[in-house]
PDB file of C-alpha atoms and ligand atoms in Angstrom:
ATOM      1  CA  UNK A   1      16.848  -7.376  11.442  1.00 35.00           C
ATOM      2  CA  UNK A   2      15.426  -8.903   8.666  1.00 39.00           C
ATOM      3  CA  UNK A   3      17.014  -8.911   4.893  1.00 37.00           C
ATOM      4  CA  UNK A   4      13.672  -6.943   4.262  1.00 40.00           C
ATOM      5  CA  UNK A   5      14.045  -4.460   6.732  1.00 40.00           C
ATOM      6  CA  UNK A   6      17.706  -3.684   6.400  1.00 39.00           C
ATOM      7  CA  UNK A   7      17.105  -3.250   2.689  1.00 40.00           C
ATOM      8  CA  UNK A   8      14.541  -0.486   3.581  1.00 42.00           C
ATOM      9  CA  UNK A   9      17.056   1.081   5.565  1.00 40.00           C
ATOM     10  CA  UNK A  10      19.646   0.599   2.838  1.00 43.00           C
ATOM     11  CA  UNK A  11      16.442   2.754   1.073  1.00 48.00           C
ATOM     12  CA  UNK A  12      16.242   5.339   3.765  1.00 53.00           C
ATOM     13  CA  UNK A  13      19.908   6.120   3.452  1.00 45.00           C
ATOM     14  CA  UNK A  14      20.439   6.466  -0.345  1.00 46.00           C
ATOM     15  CA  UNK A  15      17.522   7.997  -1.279  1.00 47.00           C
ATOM     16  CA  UNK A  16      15.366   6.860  -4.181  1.00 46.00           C
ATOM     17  CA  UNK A  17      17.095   4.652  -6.826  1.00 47.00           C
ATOM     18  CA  UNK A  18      15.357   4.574 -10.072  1.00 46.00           C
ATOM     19  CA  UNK A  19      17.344   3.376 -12.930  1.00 56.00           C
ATOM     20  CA  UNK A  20      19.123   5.256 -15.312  1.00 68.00           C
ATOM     21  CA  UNK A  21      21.078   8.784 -14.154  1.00 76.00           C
ATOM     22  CA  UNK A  22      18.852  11.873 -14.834  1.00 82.00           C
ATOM     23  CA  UNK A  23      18.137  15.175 -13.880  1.00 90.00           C
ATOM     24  CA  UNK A  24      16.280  16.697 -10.625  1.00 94.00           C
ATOM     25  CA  UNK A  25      12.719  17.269 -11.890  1.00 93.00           C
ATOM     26  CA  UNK A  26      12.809  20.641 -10.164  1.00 95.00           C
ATOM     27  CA  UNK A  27      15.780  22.102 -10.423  1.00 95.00           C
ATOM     28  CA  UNK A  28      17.810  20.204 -13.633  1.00 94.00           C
ATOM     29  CA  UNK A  29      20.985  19.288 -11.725  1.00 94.00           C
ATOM     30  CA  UNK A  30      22.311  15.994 -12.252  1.00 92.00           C
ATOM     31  CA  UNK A  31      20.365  13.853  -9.161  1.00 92.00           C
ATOM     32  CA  UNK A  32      22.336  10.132 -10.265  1.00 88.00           C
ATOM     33  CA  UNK A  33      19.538   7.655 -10.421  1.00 85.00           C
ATOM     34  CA  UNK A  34      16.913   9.587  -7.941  1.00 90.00           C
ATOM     35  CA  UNK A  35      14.119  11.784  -9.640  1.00 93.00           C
ATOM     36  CA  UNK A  36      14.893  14.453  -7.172  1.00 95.00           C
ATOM     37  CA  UNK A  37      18.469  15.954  -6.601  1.00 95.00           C
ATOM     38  CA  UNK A  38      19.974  16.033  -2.630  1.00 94.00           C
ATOM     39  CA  UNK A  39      18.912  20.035  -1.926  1.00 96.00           C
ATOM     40  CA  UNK A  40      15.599  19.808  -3.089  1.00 96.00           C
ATOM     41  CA  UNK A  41      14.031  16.608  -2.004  1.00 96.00           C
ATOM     42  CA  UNK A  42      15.627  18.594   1.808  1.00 96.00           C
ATOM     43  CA  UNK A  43      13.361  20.906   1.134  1.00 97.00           C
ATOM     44  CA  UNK A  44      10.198  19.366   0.515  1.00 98.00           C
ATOM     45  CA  UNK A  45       7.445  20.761   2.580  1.00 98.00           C
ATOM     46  CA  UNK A  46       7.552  19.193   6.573  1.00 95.00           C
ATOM     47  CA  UNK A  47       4.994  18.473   8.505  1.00 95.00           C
ATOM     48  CA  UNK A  48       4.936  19.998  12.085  1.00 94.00           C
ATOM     49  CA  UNK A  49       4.253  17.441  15.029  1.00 96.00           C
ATOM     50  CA  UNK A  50       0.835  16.001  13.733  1.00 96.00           C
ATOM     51  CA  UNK A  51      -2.246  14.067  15.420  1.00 97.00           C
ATOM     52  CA  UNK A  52      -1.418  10.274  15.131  1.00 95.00           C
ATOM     53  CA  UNK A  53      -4.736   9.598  13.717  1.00 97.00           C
ATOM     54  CA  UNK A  54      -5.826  12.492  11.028  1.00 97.00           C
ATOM     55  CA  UNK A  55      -2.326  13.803  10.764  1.00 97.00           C
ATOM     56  CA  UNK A  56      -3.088  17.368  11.494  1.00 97.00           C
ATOM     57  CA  UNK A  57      -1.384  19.402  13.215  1.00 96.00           C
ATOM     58  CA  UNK A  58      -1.140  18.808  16.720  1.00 96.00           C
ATOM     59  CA  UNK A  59       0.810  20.717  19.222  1.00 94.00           C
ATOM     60  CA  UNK A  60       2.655  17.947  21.086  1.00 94.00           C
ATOM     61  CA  UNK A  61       1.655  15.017  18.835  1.00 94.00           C
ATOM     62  CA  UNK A  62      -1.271  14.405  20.633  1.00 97.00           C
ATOM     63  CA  UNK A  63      -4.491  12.850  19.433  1.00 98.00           C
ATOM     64  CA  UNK A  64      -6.796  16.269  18.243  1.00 97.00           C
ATOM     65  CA  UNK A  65      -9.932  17.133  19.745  1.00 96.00           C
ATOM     66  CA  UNK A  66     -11.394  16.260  16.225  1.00 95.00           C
ATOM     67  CA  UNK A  67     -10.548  12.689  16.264  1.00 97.00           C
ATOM     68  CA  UNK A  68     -11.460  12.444  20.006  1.00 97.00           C
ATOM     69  CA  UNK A  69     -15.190  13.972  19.574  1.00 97.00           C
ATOM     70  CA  UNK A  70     -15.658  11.928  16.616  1.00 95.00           C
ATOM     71  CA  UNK A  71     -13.348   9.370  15.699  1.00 96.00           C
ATOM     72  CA  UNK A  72     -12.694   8.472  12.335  1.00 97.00           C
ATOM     73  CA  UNK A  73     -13.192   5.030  10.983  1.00 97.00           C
ATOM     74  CA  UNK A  74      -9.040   4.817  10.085  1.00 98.00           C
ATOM     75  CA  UNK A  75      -7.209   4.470  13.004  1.00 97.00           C
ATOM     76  CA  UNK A  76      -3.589   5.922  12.133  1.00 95.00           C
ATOM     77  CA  UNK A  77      -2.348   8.400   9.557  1.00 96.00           C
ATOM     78  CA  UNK A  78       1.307   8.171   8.439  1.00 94.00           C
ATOM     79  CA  UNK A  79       2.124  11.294   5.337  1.00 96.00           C
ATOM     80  CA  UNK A  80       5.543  12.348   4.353  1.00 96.00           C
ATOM     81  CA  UNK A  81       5.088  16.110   3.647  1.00 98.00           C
ATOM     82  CA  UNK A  82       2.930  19.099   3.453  1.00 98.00           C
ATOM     83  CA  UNK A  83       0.551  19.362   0.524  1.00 97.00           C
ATOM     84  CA  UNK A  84       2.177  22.213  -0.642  1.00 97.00           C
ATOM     85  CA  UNK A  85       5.327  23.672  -3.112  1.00 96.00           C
ATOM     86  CA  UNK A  86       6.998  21.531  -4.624  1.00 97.00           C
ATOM     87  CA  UNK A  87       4.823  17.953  -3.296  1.00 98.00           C
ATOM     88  CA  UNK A  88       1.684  19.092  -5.440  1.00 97.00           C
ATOM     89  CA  UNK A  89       3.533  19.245  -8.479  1.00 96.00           C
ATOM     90  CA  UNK A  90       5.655  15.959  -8.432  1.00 97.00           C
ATOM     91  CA  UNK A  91       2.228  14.521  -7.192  1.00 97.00           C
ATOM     92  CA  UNK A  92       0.554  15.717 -10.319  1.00 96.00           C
ATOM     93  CA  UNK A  93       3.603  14.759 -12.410  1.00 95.00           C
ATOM     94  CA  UNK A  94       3.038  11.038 -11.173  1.00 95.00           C
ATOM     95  CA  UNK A  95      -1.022  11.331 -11.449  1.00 93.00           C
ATOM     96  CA  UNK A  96      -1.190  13.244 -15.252  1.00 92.00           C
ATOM     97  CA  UNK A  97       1.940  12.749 -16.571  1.00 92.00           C
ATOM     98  CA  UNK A  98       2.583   9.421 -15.477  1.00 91.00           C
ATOM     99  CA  UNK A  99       6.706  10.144 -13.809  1.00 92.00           C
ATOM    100  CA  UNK A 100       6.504   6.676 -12.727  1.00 91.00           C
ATOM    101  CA  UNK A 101       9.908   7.285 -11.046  1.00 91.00           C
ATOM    102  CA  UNK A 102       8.505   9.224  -8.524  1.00 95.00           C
ATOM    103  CA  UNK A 103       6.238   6.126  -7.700  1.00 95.00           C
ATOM    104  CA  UNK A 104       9.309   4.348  -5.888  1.00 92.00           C
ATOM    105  CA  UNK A 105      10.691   7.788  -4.272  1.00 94.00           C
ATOM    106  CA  UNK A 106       7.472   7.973  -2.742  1.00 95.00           C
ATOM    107  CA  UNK A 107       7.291   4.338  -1.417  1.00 92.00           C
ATOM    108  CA  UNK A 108      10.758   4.795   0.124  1.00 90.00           C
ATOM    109  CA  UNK A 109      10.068   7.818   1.546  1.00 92.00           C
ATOM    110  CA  UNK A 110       6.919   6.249   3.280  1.00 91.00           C
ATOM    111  CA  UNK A 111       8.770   3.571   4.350  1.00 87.00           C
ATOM    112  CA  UNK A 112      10.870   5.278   6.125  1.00 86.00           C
ATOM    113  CA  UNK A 113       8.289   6.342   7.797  1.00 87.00           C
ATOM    114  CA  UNK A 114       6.470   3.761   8.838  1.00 84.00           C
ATOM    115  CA  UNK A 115       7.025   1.841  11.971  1.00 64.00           C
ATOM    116  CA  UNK A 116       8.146  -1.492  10.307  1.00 55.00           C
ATOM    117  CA  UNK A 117       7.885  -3.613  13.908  1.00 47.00           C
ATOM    118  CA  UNK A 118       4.037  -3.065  13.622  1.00 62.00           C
ATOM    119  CA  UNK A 119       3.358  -3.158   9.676  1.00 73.00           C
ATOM    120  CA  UNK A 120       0.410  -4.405   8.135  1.00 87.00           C
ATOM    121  CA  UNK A 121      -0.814  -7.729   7.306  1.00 91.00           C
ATOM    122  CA  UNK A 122      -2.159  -6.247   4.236  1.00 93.00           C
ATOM    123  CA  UNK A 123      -1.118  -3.198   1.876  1.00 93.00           C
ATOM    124  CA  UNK A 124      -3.850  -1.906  -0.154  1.00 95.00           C
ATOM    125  CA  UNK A 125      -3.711   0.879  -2.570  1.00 96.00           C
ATOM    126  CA  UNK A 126      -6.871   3.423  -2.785  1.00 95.00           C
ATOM    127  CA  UNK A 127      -9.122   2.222  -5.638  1.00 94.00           C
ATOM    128  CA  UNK A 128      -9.789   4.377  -8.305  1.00 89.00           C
ATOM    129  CA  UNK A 129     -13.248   3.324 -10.298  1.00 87.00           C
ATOM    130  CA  UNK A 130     -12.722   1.469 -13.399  1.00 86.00           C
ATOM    131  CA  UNK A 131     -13.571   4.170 -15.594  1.00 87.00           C
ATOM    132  CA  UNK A 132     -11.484   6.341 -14.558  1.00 86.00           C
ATOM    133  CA  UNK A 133      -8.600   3.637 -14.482  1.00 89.00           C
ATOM    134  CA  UNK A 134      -9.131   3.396 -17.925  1.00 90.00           C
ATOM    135  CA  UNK A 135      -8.935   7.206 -18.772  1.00 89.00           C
ATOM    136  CA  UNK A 136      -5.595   7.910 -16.670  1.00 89.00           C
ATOM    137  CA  UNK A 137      -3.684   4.431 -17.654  1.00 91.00           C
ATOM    138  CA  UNK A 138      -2.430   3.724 -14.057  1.00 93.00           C
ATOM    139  CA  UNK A 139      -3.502   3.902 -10.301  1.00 95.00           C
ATOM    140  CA  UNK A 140      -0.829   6.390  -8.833  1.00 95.00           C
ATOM    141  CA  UNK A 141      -1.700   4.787  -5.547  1.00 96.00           C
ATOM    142  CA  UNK A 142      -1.216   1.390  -6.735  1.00 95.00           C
ATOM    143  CA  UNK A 143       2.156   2.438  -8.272  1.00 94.00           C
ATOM    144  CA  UNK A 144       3.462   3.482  -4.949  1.00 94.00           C
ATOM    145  CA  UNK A 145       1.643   0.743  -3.140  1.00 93.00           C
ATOM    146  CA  UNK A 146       3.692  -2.099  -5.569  1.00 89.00           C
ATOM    147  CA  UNK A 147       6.585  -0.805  -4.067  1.00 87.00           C
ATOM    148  CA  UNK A 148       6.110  -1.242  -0.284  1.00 84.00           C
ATOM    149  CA  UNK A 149       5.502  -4.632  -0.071  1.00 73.00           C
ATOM    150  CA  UNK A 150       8.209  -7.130   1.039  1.00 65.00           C
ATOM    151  CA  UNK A 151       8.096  -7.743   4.233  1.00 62.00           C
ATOM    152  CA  UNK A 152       7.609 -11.164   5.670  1.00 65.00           C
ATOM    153  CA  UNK A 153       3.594 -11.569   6.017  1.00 70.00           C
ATOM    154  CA  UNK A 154       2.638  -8.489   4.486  1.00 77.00           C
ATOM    155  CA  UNK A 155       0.561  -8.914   1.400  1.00 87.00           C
ATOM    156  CA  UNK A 156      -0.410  -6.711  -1.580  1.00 90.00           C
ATOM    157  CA  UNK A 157      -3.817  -6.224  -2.383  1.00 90.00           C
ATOM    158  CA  UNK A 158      -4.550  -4.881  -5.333  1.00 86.00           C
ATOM    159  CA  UNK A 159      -8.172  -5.358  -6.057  1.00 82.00           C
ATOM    160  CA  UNK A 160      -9.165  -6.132  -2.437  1.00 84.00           C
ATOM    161  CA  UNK A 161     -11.677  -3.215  -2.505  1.00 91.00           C
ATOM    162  CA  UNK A 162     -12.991  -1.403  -5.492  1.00 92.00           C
ATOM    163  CA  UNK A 163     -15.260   1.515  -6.337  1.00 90.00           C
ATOM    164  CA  UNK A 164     -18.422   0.096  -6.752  1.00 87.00           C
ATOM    165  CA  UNK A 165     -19.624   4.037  -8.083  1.00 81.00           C
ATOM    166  CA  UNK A 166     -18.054   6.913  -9.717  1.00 82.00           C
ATOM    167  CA  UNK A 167     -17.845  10.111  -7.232  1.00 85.00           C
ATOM    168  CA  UNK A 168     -16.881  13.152  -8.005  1.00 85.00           C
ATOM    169  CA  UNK A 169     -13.264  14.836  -7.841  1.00 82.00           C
ATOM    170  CA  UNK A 170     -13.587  15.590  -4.047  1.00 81.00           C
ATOM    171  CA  UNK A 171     -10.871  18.640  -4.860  1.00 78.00           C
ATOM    172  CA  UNK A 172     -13.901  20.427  -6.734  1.00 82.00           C
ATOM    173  CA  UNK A 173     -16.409  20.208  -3.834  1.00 87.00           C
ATOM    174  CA  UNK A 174     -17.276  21.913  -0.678  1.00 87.00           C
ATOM    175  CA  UNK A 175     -15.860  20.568   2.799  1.00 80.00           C
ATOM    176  CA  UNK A 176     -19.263  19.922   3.874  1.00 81.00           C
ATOM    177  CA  UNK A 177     -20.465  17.846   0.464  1.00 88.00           C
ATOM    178  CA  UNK A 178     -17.202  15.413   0.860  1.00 87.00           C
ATOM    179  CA  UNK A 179     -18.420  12.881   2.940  1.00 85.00           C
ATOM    180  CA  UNK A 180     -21.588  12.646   1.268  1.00 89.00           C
ATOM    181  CA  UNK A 181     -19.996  12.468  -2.104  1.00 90.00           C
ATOM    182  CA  UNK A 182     -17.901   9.580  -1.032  1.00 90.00           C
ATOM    183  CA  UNK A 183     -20.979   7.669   1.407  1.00 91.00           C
ATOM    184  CA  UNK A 184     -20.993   4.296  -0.175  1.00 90.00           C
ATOM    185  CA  UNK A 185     -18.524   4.500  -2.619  1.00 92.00           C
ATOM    186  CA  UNK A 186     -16.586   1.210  -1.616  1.00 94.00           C
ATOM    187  CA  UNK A 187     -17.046  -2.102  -1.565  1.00 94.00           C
ATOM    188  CA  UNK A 188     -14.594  -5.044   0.009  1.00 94.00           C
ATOM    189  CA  UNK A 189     -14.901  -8.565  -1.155  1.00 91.00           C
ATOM    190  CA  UNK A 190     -12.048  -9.552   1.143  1.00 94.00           C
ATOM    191  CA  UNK A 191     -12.228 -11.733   4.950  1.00 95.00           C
ATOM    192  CA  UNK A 192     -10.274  -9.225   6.707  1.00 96.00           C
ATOM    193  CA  UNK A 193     -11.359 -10.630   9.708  1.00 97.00           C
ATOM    194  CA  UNK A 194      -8.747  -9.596  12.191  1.00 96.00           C
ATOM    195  CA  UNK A 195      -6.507  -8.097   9.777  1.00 95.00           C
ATOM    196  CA  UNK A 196      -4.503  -4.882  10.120  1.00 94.00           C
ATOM    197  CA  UNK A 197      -4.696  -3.178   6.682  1.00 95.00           C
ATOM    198  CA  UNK A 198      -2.578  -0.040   5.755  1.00 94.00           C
ATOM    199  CA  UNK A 199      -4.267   1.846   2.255  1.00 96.00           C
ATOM    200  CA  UNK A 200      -1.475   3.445   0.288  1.00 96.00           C
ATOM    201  CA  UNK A 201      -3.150   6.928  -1.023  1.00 97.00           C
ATOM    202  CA  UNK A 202      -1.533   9.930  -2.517  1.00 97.00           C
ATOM    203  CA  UNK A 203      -2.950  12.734  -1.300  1.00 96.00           C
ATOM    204  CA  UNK A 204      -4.938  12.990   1.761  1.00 96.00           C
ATOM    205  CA  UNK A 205      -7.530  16.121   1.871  1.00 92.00           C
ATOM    206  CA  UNK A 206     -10.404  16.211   4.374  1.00 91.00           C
ATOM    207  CA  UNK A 207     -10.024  12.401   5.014  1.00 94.00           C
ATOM    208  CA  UNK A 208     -13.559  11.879   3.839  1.00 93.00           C
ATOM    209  CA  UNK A 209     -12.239   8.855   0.999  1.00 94.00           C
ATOM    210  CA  UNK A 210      -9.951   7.965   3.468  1.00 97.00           C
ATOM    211  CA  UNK A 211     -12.697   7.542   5.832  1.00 97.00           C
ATOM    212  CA  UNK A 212     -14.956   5.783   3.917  1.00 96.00           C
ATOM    213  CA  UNK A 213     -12.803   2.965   2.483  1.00 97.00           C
ATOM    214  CA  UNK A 214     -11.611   2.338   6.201  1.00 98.00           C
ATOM    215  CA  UNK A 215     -15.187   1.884   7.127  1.00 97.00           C
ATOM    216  CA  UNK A 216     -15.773  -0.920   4.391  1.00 97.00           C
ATOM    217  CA  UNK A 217     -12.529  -2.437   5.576  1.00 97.00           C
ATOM    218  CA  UNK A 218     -14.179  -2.600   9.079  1.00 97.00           C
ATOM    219  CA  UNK A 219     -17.334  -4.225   7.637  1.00 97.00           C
ATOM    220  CA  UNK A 220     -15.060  -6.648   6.104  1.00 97.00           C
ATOM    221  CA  UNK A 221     -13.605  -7.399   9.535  1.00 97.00           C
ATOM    222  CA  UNK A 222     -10.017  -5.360   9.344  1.00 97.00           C
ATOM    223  CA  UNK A 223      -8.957  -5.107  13.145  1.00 97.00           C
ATOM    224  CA  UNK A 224      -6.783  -1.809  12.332  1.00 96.00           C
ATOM    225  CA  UNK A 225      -6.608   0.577   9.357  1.00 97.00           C
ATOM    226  CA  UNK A 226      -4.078   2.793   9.193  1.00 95.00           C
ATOM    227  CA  UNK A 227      -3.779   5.490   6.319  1.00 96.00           C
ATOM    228  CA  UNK A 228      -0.512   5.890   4.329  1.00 95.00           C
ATOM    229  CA  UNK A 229      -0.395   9.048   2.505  1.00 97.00           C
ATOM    230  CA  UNK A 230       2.604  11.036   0.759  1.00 97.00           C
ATOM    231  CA  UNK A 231       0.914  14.077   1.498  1.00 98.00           C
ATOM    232  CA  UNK A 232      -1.334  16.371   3.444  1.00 97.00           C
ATOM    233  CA  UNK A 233      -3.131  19.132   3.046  1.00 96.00           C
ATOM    234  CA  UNK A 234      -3.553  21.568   6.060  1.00 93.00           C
ATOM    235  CA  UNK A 235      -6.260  23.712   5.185  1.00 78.00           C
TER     236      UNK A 235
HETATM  237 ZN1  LIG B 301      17.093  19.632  -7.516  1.00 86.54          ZN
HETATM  238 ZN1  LIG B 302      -6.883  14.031  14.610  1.00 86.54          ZN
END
């Protein structure tokens, strides 16, 4: 195994490491160096057996007739929990109140996840526009994104894609008004010809944004896009 890969183990088995000892941000117990003590980062919200490619729930982890009548432009899904108690608040602790300890817990806990024989050539976090980058400080996705880079040929980029217009929050729309609010919203001024390119993104909703951005990546000649999310909504 590689010094990379056995370090992400290393990851898997402690836990997050941030620096400095401090207290579980849901419960107050002393949680060493990790933003979230032992008990409750156990019982952060699971996701049953999911579809390999939306990440919904799937009976036997098979792809979902969804994804098989209309395939989305992404072609895997990887998310750590349920988008639920307790995950939407330390998401929106990272996002609005800028915990940028969670950022690493996060990574790790994606890492573990994801299969690191196959991982990408590229790790991209989801852009946000540049106004809005300027309002909130920081790109939570970026944040965790930093963090999962390392291994041997995988490559960070940043600014590989970009918003080239402001949507609206997708959270305050519709289902059905999603995809059009996103239709266009990305540009990639990247060769990705033959690339496999994994976007780091927070939350993961209808898939629309997901969606979208994985069909610029296409145009810009990614072979594989694969979606990795810390969390998922179900409903
Ligand atoms: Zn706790
Ligand atoms: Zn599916």
């Amino acid at each position: 195994m590689s010094m990379n890969g056995s370090r992400l183990l290393n990851s898997c088995k402690r836990g997050v490491q941030a620096a400095l000892p401090q207290d579980c941000l849901l419960c107050g117990a002393a949680s060493d160096d990790a933003p979230l003590c032992g008990p409750c980062r156990d019982e952060l919200p699971s996701l049953p057996r999911t579809c390999p490619v939306c990440a919904m729930p799937s009976s036997l982890g098979e792809i979902c007739g969804t994804c098989l009548r209309h395939p989305p432009q992404f072609d895997m899904t990887v998310a750590v929990w349920r988008y639920a108690y307790p995950v939407d608040r330390l998401v929106q602790a990272l996002k609005f109140h800028g915990r940028l300890a969670l950022a690493s817990f996060f990574a790790d806990e994606l890492a573990c996840l994801v299969e690191r024989a196959d991982v990408a050539d590229i790790v991209m976090p989801m852009p946000l526009h540049p106004s809005r980058l300027t309002e909130r400080g920081f790109n939570q996705a970026a944040e965790i994104a930093r963090h999962l880079a390392g291994k041997p040929g995988t490559r960070l980029a940043f600014r590989g894609a970009s918003r080239v217009r402001r949507t609206l929050p997708q959270a305050n729309l519709p289902l059905d008004e999603r995809a059009r609010n996103v239709r266009g919203a990305f540009a990639c001024a990247l060769d990705l010809t033959g690339a496999r390119v994994a976007v780091v993104d927070d939350v993961m909703t209808t898939g629309a944004t997901l969606g979208e951005l994985a069909k610029a990546l296409k145009r810009a000649g990614a072979a594989r896009v694969e979606n990795w999310v810390v969390a998922r909504t179900l409903d």
